[in-house]
Coordinates of C-alpha atoms and ligand atoms in Angstrom, one line a residue:
X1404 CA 0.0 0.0 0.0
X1405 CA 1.7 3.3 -1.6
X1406 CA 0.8 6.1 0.6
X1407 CA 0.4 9.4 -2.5
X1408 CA 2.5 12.6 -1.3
X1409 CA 3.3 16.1 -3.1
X1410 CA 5.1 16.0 -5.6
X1411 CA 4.3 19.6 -6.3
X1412 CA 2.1 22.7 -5.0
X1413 CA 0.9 25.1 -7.8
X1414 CA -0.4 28.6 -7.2
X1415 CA -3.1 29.8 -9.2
X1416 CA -2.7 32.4 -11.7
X1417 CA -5.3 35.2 -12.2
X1418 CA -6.5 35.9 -15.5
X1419 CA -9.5 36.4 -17.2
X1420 CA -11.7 34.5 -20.1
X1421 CA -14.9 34.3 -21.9
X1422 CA -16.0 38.2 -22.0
X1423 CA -14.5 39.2 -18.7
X1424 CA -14.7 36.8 -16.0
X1425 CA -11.7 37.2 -13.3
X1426 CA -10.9 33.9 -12.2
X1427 CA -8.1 32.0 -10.5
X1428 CA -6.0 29.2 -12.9
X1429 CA -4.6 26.5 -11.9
X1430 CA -3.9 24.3 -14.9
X1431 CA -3.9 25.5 -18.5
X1432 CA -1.2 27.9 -17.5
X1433 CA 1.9 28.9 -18.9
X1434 CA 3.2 26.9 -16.2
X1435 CA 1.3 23.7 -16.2
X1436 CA -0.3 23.0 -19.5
X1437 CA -2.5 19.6 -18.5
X1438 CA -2.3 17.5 -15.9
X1439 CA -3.7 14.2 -18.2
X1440 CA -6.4 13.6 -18.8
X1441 CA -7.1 16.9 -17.0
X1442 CA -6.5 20.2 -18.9
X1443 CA -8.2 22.7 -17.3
X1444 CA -8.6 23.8 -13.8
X1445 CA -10.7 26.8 -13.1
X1446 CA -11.9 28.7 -9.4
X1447 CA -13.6 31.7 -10.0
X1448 CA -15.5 33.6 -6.9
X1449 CA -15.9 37.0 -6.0
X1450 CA -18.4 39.2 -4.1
X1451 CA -17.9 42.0 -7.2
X1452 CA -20.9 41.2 -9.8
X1453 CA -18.7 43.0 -12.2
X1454 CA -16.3 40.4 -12.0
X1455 CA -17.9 37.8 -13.6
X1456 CA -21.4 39.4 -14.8
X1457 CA -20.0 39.1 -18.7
X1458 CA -20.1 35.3 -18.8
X1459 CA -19.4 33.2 -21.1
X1460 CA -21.5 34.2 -24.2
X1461 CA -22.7 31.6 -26.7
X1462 CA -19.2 29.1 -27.5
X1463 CA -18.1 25.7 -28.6
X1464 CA -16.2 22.8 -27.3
X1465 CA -15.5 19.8 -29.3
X1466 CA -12.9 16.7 -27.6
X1467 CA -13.9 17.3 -24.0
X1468 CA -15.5 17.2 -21.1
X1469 CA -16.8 20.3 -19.1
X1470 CA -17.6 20.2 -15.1
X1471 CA -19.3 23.0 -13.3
X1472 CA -19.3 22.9 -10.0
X1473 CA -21.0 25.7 -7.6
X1474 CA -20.0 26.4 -4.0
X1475 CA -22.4 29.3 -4.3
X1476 CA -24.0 31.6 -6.1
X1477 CA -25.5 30.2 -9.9
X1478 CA -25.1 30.0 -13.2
X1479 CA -27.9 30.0 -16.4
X1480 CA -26.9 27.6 -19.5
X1481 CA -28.2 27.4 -23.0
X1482 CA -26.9 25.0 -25.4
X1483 CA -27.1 23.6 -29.0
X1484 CA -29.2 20.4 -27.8
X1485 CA -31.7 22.8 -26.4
X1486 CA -30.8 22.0 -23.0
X1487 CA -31.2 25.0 -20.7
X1488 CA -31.1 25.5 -17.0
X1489 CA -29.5 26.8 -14.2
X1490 CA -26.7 25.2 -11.9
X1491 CA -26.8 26.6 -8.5
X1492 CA -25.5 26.1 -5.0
X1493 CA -24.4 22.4 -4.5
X1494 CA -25.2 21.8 -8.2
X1495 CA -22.7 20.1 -10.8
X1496 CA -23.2 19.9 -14.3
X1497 CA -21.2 17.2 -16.1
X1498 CA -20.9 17.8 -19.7
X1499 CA -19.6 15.9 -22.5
X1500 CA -19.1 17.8 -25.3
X1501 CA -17.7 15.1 -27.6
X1502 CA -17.9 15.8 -31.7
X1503 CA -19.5 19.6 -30.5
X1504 CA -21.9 22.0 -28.1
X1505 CA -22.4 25.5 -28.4
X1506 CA -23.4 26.7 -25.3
X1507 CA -23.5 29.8 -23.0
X1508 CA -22.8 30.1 -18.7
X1509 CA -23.6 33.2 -17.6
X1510 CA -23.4 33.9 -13.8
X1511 CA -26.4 35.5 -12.3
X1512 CA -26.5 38.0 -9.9
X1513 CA -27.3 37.1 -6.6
X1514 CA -27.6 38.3 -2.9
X1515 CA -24.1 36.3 -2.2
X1516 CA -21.2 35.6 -3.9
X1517 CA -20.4 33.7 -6.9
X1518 CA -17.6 30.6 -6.0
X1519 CA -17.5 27.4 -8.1
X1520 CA -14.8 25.5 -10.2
X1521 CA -14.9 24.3 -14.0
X1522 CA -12.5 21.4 -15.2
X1523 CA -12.0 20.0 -18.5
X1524 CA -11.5 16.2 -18.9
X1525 CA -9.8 15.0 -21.9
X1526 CA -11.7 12.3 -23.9
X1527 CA -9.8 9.6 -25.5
X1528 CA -9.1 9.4 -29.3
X1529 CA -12.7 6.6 -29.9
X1530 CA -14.9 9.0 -27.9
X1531 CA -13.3 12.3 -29.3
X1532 CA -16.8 12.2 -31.6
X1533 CA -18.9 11.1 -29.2
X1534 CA -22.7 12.4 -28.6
X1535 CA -22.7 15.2 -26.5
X1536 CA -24.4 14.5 -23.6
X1537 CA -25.4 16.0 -20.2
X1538 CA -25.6 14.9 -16.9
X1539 CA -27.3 17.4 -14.3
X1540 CA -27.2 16.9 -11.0
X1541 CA -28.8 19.0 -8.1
X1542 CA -27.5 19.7 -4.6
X1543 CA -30.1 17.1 -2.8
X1544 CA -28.7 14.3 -5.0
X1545 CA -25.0 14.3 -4.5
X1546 CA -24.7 12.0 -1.5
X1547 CA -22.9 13.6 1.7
X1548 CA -20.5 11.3 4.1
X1549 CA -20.3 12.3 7.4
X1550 CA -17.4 10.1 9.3
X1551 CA -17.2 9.6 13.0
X1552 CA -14.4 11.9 12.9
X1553 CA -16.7 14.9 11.5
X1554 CA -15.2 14.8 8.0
X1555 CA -18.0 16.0 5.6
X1556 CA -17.5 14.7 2.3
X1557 CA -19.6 15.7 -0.8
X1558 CA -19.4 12.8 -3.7
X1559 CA -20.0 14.1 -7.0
X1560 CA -18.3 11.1 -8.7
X1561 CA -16.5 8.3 -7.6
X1562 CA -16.9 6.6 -3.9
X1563 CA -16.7 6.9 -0.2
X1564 CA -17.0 4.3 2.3
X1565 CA -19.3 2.3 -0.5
X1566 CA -21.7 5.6 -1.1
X1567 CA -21.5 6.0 -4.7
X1568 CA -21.0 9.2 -6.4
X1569 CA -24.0 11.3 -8.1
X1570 CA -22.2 11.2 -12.0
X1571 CA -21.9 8.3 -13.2
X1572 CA -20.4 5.8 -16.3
X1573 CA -17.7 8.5 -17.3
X1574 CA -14.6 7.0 -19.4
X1575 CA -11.9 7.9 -16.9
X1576 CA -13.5 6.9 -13.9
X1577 CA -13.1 9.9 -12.3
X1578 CA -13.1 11.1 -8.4
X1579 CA -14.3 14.4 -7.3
X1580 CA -15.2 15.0 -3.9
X1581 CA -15.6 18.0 -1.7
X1582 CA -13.8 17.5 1.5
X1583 CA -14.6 19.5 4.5
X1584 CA -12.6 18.8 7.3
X1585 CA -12.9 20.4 11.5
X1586 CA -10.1 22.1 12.8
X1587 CA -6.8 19.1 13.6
X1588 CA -9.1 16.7 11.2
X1589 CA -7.9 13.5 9.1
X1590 CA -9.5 12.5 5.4
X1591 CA -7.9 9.0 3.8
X1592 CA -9.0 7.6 1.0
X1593 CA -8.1 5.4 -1.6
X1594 CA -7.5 6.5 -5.4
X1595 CA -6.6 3.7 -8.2
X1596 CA -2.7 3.0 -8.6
X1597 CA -2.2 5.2 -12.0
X1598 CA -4.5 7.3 -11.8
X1599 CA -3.2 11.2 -11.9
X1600 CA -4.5 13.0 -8.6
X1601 CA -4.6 16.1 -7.2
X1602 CA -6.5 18.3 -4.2
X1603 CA -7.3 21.9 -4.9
X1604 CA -7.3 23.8 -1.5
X1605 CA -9.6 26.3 -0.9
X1606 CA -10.0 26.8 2.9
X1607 CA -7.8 26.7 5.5
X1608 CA -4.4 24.7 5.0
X1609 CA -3.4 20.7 5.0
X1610 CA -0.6 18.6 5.1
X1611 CA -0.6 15.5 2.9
X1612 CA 0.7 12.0 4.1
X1613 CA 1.7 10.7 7.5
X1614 CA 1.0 11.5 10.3
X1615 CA 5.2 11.3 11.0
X1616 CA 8.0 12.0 9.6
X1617 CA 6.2 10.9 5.8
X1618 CA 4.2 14.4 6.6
X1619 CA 4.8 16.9 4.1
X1620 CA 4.7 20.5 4.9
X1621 CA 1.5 23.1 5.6
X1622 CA -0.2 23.4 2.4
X1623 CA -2.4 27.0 2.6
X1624 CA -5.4 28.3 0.1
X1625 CA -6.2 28.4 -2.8
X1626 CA -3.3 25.9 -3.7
X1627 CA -3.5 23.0 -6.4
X1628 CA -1.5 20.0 -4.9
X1629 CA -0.5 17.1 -7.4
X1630 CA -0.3 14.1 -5.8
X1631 CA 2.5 11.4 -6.7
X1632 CA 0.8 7.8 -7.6
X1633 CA 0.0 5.4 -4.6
X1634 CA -3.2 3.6 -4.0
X1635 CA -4.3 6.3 -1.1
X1636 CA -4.1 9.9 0.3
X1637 CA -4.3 11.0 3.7
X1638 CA -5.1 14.7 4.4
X1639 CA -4.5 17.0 7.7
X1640 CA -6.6 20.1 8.8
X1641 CA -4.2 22.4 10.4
X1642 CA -5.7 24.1 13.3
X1643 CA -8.8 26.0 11.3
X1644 CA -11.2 24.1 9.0
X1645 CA -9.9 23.3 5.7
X1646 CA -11.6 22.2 2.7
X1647 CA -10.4 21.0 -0.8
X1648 CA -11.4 18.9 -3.9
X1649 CA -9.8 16.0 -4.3
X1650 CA -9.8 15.0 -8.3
X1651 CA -8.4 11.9 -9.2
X1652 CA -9.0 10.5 -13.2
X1653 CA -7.5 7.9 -15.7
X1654 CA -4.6 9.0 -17.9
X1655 CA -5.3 9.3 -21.1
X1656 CA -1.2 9.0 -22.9
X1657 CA -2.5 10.1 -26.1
X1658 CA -1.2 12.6 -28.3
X1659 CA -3.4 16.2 -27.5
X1660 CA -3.4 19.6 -29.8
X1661 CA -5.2 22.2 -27.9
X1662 CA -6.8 25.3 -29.3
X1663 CA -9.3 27.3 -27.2
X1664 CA -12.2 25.4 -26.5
X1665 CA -11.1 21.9 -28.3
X1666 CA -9.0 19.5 -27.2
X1667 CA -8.0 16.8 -30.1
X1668 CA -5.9 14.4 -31.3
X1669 CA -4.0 16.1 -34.0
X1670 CA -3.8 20.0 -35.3
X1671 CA -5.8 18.8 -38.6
X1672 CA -8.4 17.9 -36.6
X1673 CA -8.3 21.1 -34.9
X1674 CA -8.4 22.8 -38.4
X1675 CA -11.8 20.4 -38.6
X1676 CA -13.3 22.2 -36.1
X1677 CA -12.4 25.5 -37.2
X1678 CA -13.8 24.8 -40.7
X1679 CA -16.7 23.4 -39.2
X1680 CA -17.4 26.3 -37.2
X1681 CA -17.2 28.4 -40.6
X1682 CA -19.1 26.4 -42.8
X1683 CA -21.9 25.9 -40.0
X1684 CA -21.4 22.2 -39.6
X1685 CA -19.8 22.2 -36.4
X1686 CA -23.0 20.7 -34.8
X1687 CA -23.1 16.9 -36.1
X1688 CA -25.7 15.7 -34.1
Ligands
FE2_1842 FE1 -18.0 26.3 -22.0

């Protein structure tokens, strides 16, 4: 039994995308292109509606998955399927894009802040074409774990202590929990040998591994840890609350062109998608 440790911390870089949304990146950076299969790692929050009021006006994504989740605050979607909604606190949307969406995510204005993440999965060269698909899920159906300890775990996908996670039959077979821990609390859990991992920070600080001398250092917010493999990872609260995502997925070791909102195999089909766009046949099905 490997126990996973740091093998590095990576702060996240301001910037802004879509039509003026301030948010905080942590992978698609100049520093840290993907993380495979993962290649994009997004936190934006802010009290300022005129940080984020712009959205994300009508755009496509072909190659990938999208996952919006909300710690607060919502956001209105409108897509190419017809699909339109609104994810809201708690809510995840898990979104596979495959041969093409257009879609919009505007945050709305509400009497609190705005704080969620979106990630991009990479989808493997047979389901690069894939039907797009959808997979909402509210706040009342993502299962919670409470352990003895008070660890409050949120499971969007994946499992904990045999609850199964609300998103379901996804080619990586990915993790994604929301972890809060109390003050001096503990969080293990296993993750598949292989697969890439990492915990994204966002209250509080943690130490990964041990406890003992196998302890790495205090790990403060917002901070994007990636974890070396094992088969588990065991997380300490310093001495305030913490809480982080822990992300874990299948690597992909394919080839991968990026441009904007595609992820593919090869630049020509990047070009594809471009002349798709163009011509109006970017929507296959
Ligand atoms: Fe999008």
């Amino acid at each position: 039994m490997i126990e996973r440790a740091t093998q590095d911390v990576v702060t996240p870089i301001p910037t802004s995308d879509g039509a003026g949304v301030l948010l905080r990146r942590s992978i698609a950076t100049r520093t840290l292109d993907h993380l495979d299969p993962f290649f994009l790692f997004d936190h934006f929050g802010s009290e300022d509606a005129g940080d984020y009021i712009a959205g994300f006006p009508m755009h496509p994504h072909r190659g990938i998955e999208t996952i919006t989740y909300m710690l607060d605050g919502s956001v209105a979607h409108k897509d190419s399927l017809g699909n339109s909604g609104v994810i809201g606190t708690g809510d995840v949307q898990w979104m596979t894009a495959g041969s093409g969406i257009l879609h919009e995510e505007m945050p709305r204005v509400g009497q609190r802040r705005l704080d969620g993440f979106q990630i991009w999965v990479n989808l493997p060269a047979r389901l690069k074409m894939t039907r797009p698909r959808y997979q909402d899920v509210a706040a009342a159906a993502i299962p919670e774990v409470t352990r003895p300890d008070g660890a409050r775990v949120r499971v969007v996908a994946g499992a904990v202590d045999g609850v199964e996670g609300a998103v379901k039959e996804i080619f990586a077979g990915p993790t994604y929990l929301d972890v809060a821990l109390p003050a001096g609390g503990a969080f293990e859990q296993p993750v598949p040998r292989g697969h890439t991992a990492l915990l994204y920070v966002f209250q509080g600080e943690v130490r990964v591994g041990g406890p003992g001398p196998g302890q790495g250092a205090a790990i403060g917010s917002p901070r994007l840890v990636v974890l070396t493999d094992g088969d588990v990872v065991r997380v300490h609260a310093g001495a305030t609350p913490a809480r982080f995502l822990l992300l874990s997925a299948q690597p992909l070791r394919e080839p991968a062109v990026r441009y904007g909102p595609f992820v593919m195999n090869t630049r020509a089909e990047i070009e594809e998608a471009l002349l798709d766009l163009r011509r109006g046949t970017f929507i296959r099905r």
